[in-house]
PDB file of C-alpha atoms in Angstrom:
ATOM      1  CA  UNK A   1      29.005 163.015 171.339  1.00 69.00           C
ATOM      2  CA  UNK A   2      26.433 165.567 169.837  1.00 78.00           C
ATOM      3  CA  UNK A   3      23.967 165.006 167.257  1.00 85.00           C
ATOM      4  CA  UNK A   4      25.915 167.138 164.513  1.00 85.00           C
ATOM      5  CA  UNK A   5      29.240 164.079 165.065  1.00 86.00           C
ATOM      6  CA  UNK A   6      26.052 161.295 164.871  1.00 89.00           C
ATOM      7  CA  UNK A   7      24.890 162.607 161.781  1.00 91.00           C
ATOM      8  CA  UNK A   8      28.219 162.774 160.026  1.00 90.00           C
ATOM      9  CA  UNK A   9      28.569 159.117 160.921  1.00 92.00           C
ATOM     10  CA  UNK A  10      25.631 158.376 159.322  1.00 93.00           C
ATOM     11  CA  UNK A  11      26.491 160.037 156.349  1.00 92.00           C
ATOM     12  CA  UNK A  12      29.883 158.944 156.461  1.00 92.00           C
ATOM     13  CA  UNK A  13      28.534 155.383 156.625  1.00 93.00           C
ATOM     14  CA  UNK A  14      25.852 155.677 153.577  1.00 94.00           C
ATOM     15  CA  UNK A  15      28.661 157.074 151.504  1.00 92.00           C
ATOM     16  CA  UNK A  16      30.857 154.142 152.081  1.00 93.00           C
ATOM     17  CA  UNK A  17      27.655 151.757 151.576  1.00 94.00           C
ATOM     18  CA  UNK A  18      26.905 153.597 148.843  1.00 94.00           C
ATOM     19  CA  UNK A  19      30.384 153.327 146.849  1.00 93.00           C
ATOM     20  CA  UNK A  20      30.902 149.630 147.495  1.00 95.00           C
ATOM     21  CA  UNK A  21      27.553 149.195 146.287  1.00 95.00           C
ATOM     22  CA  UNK A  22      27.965 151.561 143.055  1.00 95.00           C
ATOM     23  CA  UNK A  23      31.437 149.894 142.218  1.00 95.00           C
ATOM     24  CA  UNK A  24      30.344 146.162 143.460  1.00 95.00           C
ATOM     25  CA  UNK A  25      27.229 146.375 140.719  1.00 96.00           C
ATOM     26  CA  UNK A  26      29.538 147.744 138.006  1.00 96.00           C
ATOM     27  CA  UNK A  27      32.777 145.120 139.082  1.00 96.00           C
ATOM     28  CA  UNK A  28      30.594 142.420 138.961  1.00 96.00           C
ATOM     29  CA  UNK A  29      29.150 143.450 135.222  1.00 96.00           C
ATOM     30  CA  UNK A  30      31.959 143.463 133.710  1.00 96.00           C
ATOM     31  CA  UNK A  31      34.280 141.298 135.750  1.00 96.00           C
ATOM     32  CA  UNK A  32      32.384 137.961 135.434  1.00 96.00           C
ATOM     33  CA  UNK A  33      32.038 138.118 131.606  1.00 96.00           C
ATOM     34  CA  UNK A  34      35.631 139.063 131.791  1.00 96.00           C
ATOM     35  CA  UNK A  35      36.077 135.898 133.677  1.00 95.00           C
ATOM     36  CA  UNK A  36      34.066 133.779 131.567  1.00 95.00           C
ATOM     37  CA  UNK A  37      36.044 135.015 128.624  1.00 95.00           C
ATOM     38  CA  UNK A  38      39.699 134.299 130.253  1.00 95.00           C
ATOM     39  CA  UNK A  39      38.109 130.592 130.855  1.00 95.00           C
ATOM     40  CA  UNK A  40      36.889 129.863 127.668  1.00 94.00           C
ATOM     41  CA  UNK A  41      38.915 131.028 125.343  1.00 94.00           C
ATOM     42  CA  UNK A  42      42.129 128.961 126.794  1.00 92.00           C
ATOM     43  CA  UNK A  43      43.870 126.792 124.982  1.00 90.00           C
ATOM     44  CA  UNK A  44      41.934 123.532 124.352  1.00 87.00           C
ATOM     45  CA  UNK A  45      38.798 125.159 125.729  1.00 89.00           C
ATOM     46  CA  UNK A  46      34.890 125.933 124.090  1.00 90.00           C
ATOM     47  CA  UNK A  47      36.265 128.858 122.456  1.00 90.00           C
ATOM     48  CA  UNK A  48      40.479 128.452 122.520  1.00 91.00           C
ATOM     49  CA  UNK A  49      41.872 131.422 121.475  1.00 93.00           C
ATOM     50  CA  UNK A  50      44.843 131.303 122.500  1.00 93.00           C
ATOM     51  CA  UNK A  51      45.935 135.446 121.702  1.00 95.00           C
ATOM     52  CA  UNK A  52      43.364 136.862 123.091  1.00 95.00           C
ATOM     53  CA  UNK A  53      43.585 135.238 126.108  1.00 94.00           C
ATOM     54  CA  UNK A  54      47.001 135.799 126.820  1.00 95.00           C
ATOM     55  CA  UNK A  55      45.868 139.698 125.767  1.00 96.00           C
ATOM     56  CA  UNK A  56      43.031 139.750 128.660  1.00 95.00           C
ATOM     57  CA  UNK A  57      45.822 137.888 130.622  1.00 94.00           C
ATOM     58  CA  UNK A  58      47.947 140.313 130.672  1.00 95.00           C
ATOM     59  CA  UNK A  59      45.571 143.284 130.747  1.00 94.00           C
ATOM     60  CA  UNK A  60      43.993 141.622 133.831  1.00 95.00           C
ATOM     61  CA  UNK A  61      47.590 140.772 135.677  1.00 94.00           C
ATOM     62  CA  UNK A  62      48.505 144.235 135.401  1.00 93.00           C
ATOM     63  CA  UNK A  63      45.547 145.680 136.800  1.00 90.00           C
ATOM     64  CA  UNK A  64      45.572 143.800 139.509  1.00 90.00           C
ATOM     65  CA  UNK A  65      49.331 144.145 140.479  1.00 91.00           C
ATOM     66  CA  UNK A  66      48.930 148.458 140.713  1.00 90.00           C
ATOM     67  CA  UNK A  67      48.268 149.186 144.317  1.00 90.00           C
ATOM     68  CA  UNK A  68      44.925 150.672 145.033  1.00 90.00           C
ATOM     69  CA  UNK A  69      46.692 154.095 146.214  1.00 87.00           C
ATOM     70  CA  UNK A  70      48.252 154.462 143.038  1.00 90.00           C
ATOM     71  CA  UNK A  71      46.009 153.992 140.919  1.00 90.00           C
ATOM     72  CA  UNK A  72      43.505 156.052 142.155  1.00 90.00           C
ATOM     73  CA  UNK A  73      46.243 158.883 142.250  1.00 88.00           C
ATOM     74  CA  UNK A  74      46.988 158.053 138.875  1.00 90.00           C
ATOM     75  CA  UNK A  75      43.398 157.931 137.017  1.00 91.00           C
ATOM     76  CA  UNK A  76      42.678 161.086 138.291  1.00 89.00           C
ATOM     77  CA  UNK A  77      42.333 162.605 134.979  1.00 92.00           C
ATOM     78  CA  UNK A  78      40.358 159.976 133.347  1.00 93.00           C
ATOM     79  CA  UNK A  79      37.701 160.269 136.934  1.00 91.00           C
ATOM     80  CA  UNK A  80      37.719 163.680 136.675  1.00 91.00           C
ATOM     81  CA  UNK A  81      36.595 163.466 132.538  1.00 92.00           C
ATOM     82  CA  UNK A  82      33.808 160.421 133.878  1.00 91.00           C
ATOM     83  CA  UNK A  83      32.218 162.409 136.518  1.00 90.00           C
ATOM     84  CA  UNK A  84      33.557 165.943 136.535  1.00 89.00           C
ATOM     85  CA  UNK A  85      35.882 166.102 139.987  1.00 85.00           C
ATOM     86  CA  UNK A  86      38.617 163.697 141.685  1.00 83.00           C
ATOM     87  CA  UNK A  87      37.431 163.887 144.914  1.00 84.00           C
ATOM     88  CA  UNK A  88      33.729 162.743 146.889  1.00 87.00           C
ATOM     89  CA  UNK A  89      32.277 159.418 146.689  1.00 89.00           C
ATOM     90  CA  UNK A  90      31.298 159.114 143.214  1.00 90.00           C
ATOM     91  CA  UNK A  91      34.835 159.788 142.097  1.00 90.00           C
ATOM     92  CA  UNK A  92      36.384 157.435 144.384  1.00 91.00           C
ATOM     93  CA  UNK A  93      33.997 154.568 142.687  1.00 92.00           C
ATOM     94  CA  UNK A  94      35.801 154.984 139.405  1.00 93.00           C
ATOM     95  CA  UNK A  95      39.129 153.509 140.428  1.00 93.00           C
ATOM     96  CA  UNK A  96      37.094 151.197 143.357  1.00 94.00           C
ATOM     97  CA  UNK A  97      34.879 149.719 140.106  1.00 95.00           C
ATOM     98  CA  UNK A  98      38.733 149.927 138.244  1.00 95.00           C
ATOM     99  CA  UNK A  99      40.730 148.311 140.458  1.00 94.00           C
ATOM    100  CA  UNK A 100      37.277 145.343 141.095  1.00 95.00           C
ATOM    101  CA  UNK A 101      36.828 144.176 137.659  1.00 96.00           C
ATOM    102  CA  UNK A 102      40.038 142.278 136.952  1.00 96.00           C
ATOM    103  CA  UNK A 103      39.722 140.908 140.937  1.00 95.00           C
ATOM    104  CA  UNK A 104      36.300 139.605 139.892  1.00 96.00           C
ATOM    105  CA  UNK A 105      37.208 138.261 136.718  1.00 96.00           C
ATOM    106  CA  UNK A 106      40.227 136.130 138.378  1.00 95.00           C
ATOM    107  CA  UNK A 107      37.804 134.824 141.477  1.00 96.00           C
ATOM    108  CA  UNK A 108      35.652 133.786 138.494  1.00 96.00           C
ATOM    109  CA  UNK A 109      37.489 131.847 136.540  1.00 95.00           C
ATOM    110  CA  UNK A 110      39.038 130.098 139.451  1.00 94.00           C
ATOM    111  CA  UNK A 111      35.708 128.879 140.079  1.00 94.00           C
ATOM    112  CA  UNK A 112      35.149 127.863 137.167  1.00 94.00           C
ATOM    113  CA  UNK A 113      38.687 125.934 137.612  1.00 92.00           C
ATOM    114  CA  UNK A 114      37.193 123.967 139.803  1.00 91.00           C
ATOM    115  CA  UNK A 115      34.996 122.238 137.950  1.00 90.00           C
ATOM    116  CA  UNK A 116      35.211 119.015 135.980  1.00 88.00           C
ATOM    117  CA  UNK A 117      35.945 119.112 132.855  1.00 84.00           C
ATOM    118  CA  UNK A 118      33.731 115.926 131.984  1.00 88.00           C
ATOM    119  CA  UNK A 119      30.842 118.605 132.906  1.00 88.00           C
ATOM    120  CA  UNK A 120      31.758 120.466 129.466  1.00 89.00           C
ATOM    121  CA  UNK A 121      32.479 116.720 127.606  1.00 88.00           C
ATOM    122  CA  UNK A 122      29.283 115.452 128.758  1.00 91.00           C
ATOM    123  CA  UNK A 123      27.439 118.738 126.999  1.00 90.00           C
ATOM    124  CA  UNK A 124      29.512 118.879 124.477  1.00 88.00           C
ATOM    125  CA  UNK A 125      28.807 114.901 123.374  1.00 88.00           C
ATOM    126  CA  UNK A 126      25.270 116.208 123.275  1.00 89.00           C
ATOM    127  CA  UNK A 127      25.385 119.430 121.174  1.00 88.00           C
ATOM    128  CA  UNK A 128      25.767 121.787 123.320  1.00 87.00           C
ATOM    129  CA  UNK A 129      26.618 125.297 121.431  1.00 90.00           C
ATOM    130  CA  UNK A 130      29.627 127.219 123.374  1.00 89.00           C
ATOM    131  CA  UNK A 131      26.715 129.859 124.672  1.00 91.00           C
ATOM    132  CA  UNK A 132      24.832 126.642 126.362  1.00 92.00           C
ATOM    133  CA  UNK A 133      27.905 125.417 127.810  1.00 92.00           C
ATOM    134  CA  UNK A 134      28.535 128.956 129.957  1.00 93.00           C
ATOM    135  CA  UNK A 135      24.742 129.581 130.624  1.00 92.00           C
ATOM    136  CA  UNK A 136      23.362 125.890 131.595  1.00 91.00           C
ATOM    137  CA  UNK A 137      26.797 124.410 132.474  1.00 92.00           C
ATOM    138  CA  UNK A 138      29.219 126.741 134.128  1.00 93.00           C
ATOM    139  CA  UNK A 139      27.020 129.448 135.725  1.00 93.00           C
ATOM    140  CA  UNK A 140      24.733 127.529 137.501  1.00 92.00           C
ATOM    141  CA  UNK A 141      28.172 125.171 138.248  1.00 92.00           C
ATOM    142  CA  UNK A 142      30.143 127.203 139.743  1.00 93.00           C
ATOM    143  CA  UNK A 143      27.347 129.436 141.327  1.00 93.00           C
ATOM    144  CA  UNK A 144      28.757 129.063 145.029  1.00 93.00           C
ATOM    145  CA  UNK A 145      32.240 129.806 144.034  1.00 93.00           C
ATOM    146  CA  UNK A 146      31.102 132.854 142.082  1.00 95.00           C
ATOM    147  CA  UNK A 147      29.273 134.106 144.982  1.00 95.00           C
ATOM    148  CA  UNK A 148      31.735 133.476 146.990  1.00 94.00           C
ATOM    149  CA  UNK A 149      34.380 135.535 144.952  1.00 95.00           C
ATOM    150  CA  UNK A 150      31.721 138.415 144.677  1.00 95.00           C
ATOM    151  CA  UNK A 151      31.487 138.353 148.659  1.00 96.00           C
ATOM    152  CA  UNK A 152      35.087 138.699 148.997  1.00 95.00           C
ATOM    153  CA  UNK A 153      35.604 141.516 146.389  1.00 96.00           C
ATOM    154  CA  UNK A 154      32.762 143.226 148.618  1.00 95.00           C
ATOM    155  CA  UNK A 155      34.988 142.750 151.488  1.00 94.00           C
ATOM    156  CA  UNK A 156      37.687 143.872 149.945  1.00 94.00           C
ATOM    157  CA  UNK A 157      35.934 146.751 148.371  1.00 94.00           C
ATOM    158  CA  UNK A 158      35.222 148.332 151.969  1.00 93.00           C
ATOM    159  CA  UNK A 159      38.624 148.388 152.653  1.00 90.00           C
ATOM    160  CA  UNK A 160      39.391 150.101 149.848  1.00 91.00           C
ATOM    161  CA  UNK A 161      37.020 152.777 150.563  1.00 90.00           C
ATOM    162  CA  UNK A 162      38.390 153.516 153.471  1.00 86.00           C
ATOM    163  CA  UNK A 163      41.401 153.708 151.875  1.00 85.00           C
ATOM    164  CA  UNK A 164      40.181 156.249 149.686  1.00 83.00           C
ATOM    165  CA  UNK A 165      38.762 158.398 152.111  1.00 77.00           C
ATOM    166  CA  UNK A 166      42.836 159.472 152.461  1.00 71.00           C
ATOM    167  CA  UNK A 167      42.978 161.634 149.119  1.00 72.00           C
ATOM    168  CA  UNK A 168      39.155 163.096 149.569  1.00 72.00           C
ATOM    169  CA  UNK A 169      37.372 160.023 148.606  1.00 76.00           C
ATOM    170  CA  UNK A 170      34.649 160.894 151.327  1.00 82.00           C
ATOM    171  CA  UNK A 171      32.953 157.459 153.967  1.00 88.00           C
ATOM    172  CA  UNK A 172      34.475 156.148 156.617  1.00 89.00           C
ATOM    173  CA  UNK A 173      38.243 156.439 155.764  1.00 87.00           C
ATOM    174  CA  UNK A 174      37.369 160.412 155.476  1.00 87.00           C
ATOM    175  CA  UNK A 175      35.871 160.867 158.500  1.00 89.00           C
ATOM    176  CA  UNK A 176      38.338 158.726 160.487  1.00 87.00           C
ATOM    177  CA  UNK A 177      41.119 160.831 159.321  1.00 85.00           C
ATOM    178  CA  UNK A 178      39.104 164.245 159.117  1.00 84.00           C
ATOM    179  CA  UNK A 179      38.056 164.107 162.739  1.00 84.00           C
ATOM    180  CA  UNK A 180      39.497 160.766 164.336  1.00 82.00           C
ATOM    181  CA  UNK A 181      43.476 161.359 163.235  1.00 78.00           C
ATOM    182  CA  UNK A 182      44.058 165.025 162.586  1.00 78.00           C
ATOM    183  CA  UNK A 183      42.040 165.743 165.595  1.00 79.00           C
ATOM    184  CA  UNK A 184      43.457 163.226 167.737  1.00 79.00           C
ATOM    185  CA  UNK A 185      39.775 162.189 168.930  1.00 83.00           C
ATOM    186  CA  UNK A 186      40.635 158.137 169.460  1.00 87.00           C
ATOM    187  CA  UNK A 187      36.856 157.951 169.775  1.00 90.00           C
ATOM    188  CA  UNK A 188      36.298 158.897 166.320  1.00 89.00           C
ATOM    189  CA  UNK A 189      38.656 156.105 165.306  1.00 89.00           C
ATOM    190  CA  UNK A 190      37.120 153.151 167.201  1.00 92.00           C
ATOM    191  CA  UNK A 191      33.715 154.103 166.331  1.00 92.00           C
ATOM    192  CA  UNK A 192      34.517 153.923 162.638  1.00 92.00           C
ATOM    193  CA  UNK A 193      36.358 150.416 162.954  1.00 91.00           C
ATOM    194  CA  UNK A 194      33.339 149.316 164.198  1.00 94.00           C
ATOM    195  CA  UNK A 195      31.075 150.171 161.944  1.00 94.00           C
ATOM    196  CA  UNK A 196      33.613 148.947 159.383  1.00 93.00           C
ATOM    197  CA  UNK A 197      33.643 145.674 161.220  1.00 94.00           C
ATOM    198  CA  UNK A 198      30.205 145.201 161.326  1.00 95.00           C
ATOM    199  CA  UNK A 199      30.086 146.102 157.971  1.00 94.00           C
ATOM    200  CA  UNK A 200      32.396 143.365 156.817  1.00 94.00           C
ATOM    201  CA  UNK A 201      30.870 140.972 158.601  1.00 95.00           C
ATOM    202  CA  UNK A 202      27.275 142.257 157.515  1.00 95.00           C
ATOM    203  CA  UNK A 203      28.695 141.084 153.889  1.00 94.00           C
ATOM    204  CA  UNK A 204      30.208 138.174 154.634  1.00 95.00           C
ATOM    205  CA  UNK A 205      27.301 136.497 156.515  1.00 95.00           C
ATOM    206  CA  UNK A 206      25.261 137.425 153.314  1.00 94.00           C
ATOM    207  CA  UNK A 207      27.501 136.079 151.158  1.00 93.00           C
ATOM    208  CA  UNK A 208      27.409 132.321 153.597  1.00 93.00           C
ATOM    209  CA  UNK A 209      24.299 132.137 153.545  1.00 93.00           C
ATOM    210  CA  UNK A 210      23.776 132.776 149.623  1.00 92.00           C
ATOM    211  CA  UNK A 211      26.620 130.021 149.261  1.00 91.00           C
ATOM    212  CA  UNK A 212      24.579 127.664 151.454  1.00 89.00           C
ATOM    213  CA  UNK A 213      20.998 128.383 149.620  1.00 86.00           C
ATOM    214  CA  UNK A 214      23.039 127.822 146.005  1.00 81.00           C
ATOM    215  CA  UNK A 215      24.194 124.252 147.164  1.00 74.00           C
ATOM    216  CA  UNK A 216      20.802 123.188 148.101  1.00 63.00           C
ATOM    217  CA  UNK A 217      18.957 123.643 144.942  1.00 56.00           C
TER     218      UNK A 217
END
């Protein structure tokens, strides 16, 4: 393999690091106040509203039913107004961040599901303000399950960059394609399922042993 194939891969690789990272950040932002909101403002909950829930309901359930493909086909306007061109790395983190938040927001407040709700009556019986409730009751709660949800929209995340690297979103999917499929080099292909591999499990080994370190304290 010469040197010129070795340094694509290693650019090919940064770029993919470098949208899940750039989209993972932003998801995560967003997603788990998102999440926070869909859990507390159910019915019968710190801050029922009942409307707006089913609202952010509904806006969340239908961005996470359009199929990554799509979408990022279909926001191509709006990512070429955000960062000035539909294809390369940066504009295939606008639909990756797009298509993250409402998957964070749901793996959030499931783990906030699974808590017990005597946690909130307990703080509640002692005066707890809403605010309290989410920062000193739910968050530090439901820290492993949030962490855990955040590892597997990583995860998740790196496939979808590869995915984008089919309509010029540049990484590992590109280069695959570019030089592995349309040049019918099967060498091209393993070496970038590999590093996609290792990359997965890179994240999800993280994300254990951040789960394991939140259950001791």
């Amino acid at each position: 393999m010469s040197s010129a194939m070795i340094d694509l891969i290693f650019q090919a690789t940064l770029d993919t690091l470098y949208m899940v990272a750039v989209s993972g950040v932003i998801s995560t932002l967003l997603g788990v106040p998102l999440g926070i909101l869909l859990y507390v403002t159910r019915p019968r909950q710190i801050l029922a509203m009942p409307i707006l829930n089913q609202i952010l309901g509904v806006v969340t359930n239908i961005g996470r039913s359009v199929p990554f493909i799509i979408l990022m086909v279909a926001i191509i306007p709006f990512t070429r107004m955000l960062v000035g061109t539909s294809i390369g790395i940066n504009a295939a983190s606008v639909p990756l961040t797009i298509a993250a938040i409402p998957f964070v927001a749901r793996l959030v407040e499931g783990a906030f599901n699974e808590l017990s709700p005597g946690l909130i009556e307990a703080a509640q019986s002692m005066g707890a303000t809403p605010w309290q409730i989410v920062r000193k009751v739910l968050l530090p709660e439901a820290r492993g399950g949030i962490i855990t949800g955040l590892t597997i929209t990583l995860v998740t995340l790196v496939s979808y960059s590869a995915m984008a690297g089919a309509v010029g979103g540049g990484g590992l999917g590109d280069l695959g394609i570019r030089y592995g499929y349309n040049r019918f080099n099967p060498t091209i292909m393993i070496i970038t399922v590999v590093i996609l591999v290792v990359m997965v499990q890179g994240f999800q080994s993280l994300g254990d042993y951040l789960v394991r370190k939140s259950d001791r304290k």
